[in-house]
Short mmCIF file of C-alpha atoms in Angstrom, two decimals:
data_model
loop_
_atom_site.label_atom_id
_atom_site.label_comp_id
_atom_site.label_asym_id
_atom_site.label_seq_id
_atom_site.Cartn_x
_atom_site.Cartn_y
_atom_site.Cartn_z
CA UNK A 223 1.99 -1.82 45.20
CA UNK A 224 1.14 -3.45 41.97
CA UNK A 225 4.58 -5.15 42.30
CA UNK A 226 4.09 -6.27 45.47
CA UNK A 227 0.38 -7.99 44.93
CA UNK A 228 2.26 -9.69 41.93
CA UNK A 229 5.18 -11.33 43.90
CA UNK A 230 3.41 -12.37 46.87
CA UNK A 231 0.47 -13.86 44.37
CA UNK A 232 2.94 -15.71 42.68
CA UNK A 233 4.69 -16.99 45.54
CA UNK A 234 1.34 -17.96 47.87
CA UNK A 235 -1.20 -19.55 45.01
CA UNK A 236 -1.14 -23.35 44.92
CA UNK A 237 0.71 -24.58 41.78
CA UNK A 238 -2.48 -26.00 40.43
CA UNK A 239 -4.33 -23.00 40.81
CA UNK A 240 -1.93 -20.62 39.34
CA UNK A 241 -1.77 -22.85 36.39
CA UNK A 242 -5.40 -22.68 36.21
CA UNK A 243 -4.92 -18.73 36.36
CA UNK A 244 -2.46 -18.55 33.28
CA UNK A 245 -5.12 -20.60 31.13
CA UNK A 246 -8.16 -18.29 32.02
CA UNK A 247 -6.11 -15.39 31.06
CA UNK A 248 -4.06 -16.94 28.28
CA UNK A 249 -7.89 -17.45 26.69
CA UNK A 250 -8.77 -14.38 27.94
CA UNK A 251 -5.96 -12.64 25.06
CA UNK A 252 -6.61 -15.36 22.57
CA UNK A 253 -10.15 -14.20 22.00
CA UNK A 254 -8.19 -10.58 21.99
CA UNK A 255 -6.01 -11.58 19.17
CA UNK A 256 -8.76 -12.93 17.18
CA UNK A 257 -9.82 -9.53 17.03
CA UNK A 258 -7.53 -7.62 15.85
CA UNK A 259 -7.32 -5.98 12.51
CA UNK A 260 -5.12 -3.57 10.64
CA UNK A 261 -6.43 -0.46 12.09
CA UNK A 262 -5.71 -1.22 15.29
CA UNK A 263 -3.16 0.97 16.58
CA UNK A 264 0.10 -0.75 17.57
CA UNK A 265 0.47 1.04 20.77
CA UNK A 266 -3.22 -1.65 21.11
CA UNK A 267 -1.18 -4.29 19.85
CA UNK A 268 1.61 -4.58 21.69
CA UNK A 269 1.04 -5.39 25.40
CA UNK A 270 -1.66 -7.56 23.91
CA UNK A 271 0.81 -9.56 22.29
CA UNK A 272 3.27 -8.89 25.47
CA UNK A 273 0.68 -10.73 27.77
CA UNK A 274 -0.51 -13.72 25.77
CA UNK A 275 3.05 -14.43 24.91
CA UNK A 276 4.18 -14.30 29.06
CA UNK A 277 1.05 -16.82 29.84
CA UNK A 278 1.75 -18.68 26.92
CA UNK A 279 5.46 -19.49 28.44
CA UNK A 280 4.09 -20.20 31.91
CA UNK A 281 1.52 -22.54 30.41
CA UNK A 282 3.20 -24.30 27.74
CA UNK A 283 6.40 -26.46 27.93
CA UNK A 284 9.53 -25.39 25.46
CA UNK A 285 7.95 -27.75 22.71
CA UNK A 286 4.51 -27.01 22.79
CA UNK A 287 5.66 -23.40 22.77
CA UNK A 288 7.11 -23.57 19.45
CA UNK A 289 3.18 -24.68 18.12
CA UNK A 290 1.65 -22.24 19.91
CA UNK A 291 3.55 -19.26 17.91
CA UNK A 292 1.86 -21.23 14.86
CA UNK A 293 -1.08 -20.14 15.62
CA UNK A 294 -2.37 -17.93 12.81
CA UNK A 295 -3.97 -15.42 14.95
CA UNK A 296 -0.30 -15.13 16.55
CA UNK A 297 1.41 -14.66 13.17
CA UNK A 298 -1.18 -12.27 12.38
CA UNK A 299 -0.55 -9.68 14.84
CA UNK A 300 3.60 -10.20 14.65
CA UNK A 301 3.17 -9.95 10.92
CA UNK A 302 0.88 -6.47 11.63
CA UNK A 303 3.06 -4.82 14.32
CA UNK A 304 6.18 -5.59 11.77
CA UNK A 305 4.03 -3.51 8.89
CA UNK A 306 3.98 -0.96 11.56
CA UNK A 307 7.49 -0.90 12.03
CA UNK A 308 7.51 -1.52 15.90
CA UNK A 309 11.21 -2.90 15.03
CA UNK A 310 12.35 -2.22 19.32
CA UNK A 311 9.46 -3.83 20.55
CA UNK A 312 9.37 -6.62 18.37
CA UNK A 313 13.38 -7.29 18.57
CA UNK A 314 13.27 -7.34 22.19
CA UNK A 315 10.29 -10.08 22.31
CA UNK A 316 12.40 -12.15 19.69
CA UNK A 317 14.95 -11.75 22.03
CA UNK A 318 13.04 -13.32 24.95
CA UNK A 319 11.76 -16.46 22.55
CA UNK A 320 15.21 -17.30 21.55
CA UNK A 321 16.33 -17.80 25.29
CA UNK A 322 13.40 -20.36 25.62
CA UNK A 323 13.49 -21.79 22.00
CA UNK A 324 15.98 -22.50 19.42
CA UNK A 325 16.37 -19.97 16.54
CA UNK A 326 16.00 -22.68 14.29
CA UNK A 327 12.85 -24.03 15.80
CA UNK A 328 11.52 -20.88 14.75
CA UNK A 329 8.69 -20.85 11.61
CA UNK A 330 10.77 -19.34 8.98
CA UNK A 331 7.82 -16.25 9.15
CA UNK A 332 9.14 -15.84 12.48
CA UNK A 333 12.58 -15.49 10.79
CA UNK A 334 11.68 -13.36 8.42
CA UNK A 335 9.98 -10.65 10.36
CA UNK A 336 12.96 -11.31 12.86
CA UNK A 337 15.87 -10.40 9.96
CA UNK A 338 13.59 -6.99 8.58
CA UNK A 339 13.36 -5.54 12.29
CA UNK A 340 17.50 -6.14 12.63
CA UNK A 341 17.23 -4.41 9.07
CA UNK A 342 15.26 -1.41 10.37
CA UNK A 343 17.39 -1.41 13.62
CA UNK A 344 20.22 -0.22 11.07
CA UNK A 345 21.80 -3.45 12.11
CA UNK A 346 22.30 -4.60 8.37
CA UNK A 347 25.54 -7.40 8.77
CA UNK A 348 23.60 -8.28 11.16
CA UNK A 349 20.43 -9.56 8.78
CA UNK A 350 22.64 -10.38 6.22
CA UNK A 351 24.29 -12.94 8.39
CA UNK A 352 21.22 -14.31 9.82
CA UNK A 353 20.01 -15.08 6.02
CA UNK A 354 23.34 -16.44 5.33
CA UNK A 355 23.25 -19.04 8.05
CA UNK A 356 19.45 -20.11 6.92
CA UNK A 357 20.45 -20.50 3.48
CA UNK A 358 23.70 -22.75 4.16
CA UNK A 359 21.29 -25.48 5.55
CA UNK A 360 19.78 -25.78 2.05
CA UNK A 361 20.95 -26.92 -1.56
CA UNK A 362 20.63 -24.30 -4.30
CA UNK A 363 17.60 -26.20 -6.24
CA UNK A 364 15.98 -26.31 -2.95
CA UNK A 365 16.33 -22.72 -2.45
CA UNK A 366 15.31 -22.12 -6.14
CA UNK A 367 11.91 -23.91 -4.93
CA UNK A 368 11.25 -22.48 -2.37
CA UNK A 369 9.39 -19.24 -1.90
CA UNK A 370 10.60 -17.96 1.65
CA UNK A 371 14.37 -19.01 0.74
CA UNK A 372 13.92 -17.02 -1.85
CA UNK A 373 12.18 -14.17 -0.62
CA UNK A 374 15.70 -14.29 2.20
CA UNK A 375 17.43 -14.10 -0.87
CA UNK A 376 15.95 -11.36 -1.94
CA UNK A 377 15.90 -9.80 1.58
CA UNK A 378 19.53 -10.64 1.51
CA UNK A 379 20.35 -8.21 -1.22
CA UNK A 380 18.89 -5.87 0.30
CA UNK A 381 20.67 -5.66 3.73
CA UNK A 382 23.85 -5.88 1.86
CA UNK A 383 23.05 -2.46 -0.24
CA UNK A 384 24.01 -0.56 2.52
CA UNK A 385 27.64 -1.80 2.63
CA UNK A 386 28.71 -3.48 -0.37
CA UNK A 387 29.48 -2.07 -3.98
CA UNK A 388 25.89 -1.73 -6.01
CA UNK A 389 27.01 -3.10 -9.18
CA UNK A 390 27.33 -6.89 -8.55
CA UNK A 391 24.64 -6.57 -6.33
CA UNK A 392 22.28 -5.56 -9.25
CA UNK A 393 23.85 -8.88 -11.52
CA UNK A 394 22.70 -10.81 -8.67
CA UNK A 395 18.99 -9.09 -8.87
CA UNK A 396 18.85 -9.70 -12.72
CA UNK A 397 20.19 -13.36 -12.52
CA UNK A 398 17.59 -13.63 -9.68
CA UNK A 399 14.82 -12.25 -11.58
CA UNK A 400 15.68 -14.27 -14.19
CA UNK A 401 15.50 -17.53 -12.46
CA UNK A 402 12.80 -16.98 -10.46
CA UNK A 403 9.83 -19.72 -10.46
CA UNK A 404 7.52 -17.63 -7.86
CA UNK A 405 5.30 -14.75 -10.09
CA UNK A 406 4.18 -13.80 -6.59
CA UNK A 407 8.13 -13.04 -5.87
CA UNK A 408 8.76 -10.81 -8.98
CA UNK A 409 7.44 -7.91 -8.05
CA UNK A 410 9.64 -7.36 -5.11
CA UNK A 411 12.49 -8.26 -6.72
CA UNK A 412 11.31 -5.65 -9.49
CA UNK A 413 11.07 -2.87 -6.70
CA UNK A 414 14.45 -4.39 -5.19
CA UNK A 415 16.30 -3.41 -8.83
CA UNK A 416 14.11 0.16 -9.46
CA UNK A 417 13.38 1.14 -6.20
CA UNK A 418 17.01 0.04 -4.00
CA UNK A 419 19.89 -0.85 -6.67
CA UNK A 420 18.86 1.15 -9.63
CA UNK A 421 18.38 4.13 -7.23
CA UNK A 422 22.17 3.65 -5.79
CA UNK A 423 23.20 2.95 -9.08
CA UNK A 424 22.22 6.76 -10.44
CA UNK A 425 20.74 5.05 -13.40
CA UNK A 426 16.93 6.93 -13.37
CA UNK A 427 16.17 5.47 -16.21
CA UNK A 428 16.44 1.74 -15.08
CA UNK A 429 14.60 3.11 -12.11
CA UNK A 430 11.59 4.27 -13.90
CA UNK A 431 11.39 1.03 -16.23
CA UNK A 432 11.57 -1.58 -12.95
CA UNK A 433 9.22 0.94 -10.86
CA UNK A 434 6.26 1.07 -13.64
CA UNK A 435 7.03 -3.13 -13.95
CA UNK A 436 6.72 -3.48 -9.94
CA UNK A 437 3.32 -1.47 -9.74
CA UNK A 438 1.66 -2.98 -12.15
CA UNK A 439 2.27 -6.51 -10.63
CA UNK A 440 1.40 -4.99 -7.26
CA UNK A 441 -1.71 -3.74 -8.69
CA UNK A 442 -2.86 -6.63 -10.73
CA UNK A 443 -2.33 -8.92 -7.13
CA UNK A 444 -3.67 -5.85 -4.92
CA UNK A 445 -0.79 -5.87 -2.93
CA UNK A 446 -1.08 -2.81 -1.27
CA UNK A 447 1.74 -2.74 1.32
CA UNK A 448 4.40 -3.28 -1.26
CA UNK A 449 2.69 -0.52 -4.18
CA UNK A 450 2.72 1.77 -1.19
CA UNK A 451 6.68 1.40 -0.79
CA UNK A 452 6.95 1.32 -4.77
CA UNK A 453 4.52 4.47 -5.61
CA UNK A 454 6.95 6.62 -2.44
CA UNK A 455 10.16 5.50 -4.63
CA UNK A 456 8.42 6.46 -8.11
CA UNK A 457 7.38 9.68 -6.51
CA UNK A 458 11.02 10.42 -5.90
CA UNK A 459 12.46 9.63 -9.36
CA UNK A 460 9.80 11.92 -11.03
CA UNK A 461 10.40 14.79 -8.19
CA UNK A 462 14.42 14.24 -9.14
CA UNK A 463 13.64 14.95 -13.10
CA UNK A 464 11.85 17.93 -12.04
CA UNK A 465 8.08 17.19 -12.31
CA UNK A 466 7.10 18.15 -8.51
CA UNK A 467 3.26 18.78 -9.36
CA UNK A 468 3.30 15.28 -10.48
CA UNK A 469 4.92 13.99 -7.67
CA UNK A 470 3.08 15.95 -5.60
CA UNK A 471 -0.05 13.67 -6.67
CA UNK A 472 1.55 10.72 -6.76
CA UNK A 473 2.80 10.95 -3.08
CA UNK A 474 -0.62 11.67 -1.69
CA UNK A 475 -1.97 8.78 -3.89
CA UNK A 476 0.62 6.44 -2.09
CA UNK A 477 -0.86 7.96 1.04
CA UNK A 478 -4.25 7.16 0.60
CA UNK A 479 -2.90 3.41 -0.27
CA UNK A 480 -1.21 2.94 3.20
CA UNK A 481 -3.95 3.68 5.16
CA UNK A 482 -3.08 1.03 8.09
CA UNK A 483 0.34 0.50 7.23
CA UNK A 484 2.19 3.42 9.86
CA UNK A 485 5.80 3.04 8.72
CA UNK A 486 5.21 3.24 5.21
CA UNK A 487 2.30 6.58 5.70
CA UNK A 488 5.41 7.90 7.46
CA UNK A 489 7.71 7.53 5.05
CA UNK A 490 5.70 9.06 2.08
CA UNK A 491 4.32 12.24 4.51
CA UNK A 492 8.22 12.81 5.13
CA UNK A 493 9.01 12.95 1.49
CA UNK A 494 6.25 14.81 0.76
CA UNK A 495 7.11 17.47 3.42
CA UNK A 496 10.14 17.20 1.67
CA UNK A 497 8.75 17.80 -1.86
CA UNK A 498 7.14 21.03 -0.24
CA UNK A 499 10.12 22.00 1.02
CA UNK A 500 11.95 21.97 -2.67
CA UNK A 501 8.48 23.62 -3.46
CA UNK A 502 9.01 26.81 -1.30
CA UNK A 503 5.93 25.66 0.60
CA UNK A 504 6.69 25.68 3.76
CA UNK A 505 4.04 25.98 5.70
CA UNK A 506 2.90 22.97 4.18
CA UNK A 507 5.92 21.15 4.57
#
């Protein structure tokens, strides 16, 4: 029935009137996206998003499109349902805005959020590729200044862990590190080298060192998503050596951080159910 009422709406309201009906409730979800925060569940989030995006399209031409996903309460809620890891959701909507507007038209936020949801799809040549054909447009002192190249760069990396050979991969990191302008950047590419490389690597030790580097910078710039992913990867390395009580306190600490964040909550409740397991505590676990 409800598909019914839709097509014959659509097919008997005046032109000028439907328009008029995709700007009341294109408003109507603005004033919803304004208010959404970080506890907002993303099961809230999504058709939200879903709807304003549909009237959007029907109201805006192709160009004007492009501004409208500018918006910062737009970013907002892409950035907060990528935090939450709705990586299907999110992947098919990106799929629906490339039809109507060139990838490269796309805010390079967009792009980003875009390449980490193919990354969490498993779909890691994929990202890597993506990054790849960003990064060809630009020169390598352009790159060097510029905080989202670099931040692809580093997401780069990343994706190629998964199928490349560790080793060079970590030269890259240091020379990275080394040559990095952005203090904001470090820190990831610290938990990149202690938390990803060094962790494939079997070197513990280089772990631990990058790891204790990463959370103090994520502490001393309160960055709370990222020292949530760090402290889970810390956690790990000390339950590996053997010190599970430790660990034990250090994964619910990383638990209380990510309050918000669902994917990484997830993450550290699974290796902490883990942990119990090891633990013989399985009722816990």
């Amino acid at each position: 029935l409800h598909s019914l009422m839709r097509k014959h709406l659509l097919a008997d309201l005046s032109p000028k009137l439907l328009d008029k009906t995709h700007n009341v409730i294109l408003d109507f979800y603005h004033s919803k996206l304004k208010e959404i925060q970080l506890s907002h569940s993303h099961l809230n989030l999504q058709p939200i998003l879903s709807e304003a995006y549909y009237h959007a399209q029907k109201r805006y031409p192709k160009t004007q499109l492009t501004t409208w996903l500018e918006r910062n309460d737009v970013k907002n809620v892409f950035t907060l349902l990528a935090k939450k890891g709705t990586a299907k959701f999110l992947l098919r909507l990106f799929q629906s805005i490339t039809q109507s507007i060139p990838i490269t038209s796309l805010d390079t936020e967009y792009l980003d959020i875009m390449i980490d949801m193919r990354h969490l799809a498993g779909d890691y040549i994929g990202a890597t590729k993506t990054i790849e054909t960003i990064l060809s447009h630009y020169k390598p002192s352009e790159i060097e200044a510029s905080q989202v190249l670099i931040r692809l760069s580093i997401r780069k990396i990343h994706h190629q862990m998964f199928y490349q050979p560790v080793n060079p991969l970590l030269q890259e990191a240091f020379l990275l590190y080394d040559n990095n302008r952005h203090s904001n950047l470090s820190r990831e590419i610290e938990f990149m080298i202690g938390g990803n490389l060094g962790v494939l690597s079997g070197e513990y030790t280089l772990c631990r060192k990058w790891l204790r580097k990463a959370i103090v910078s994520c502490k001393s710039s309160q960055d709370k998503p990222l020292l949530s992913r760090v402290i889970r990867k810390y956690a790990e390395i000390v339950k590996i050596a053997g010190h599970t009580t430790f660990a034990e306190r250090i994964f619910k600490y990383g638990i209380s951080l990510s309050k918000g964040f669902d994917r990484y909550e997830l993450y550290l409740r699974c290796c902490l159910a883990d942990l119990y397991v090891i633990t013989r505590q399985l009722d816990l676990a």
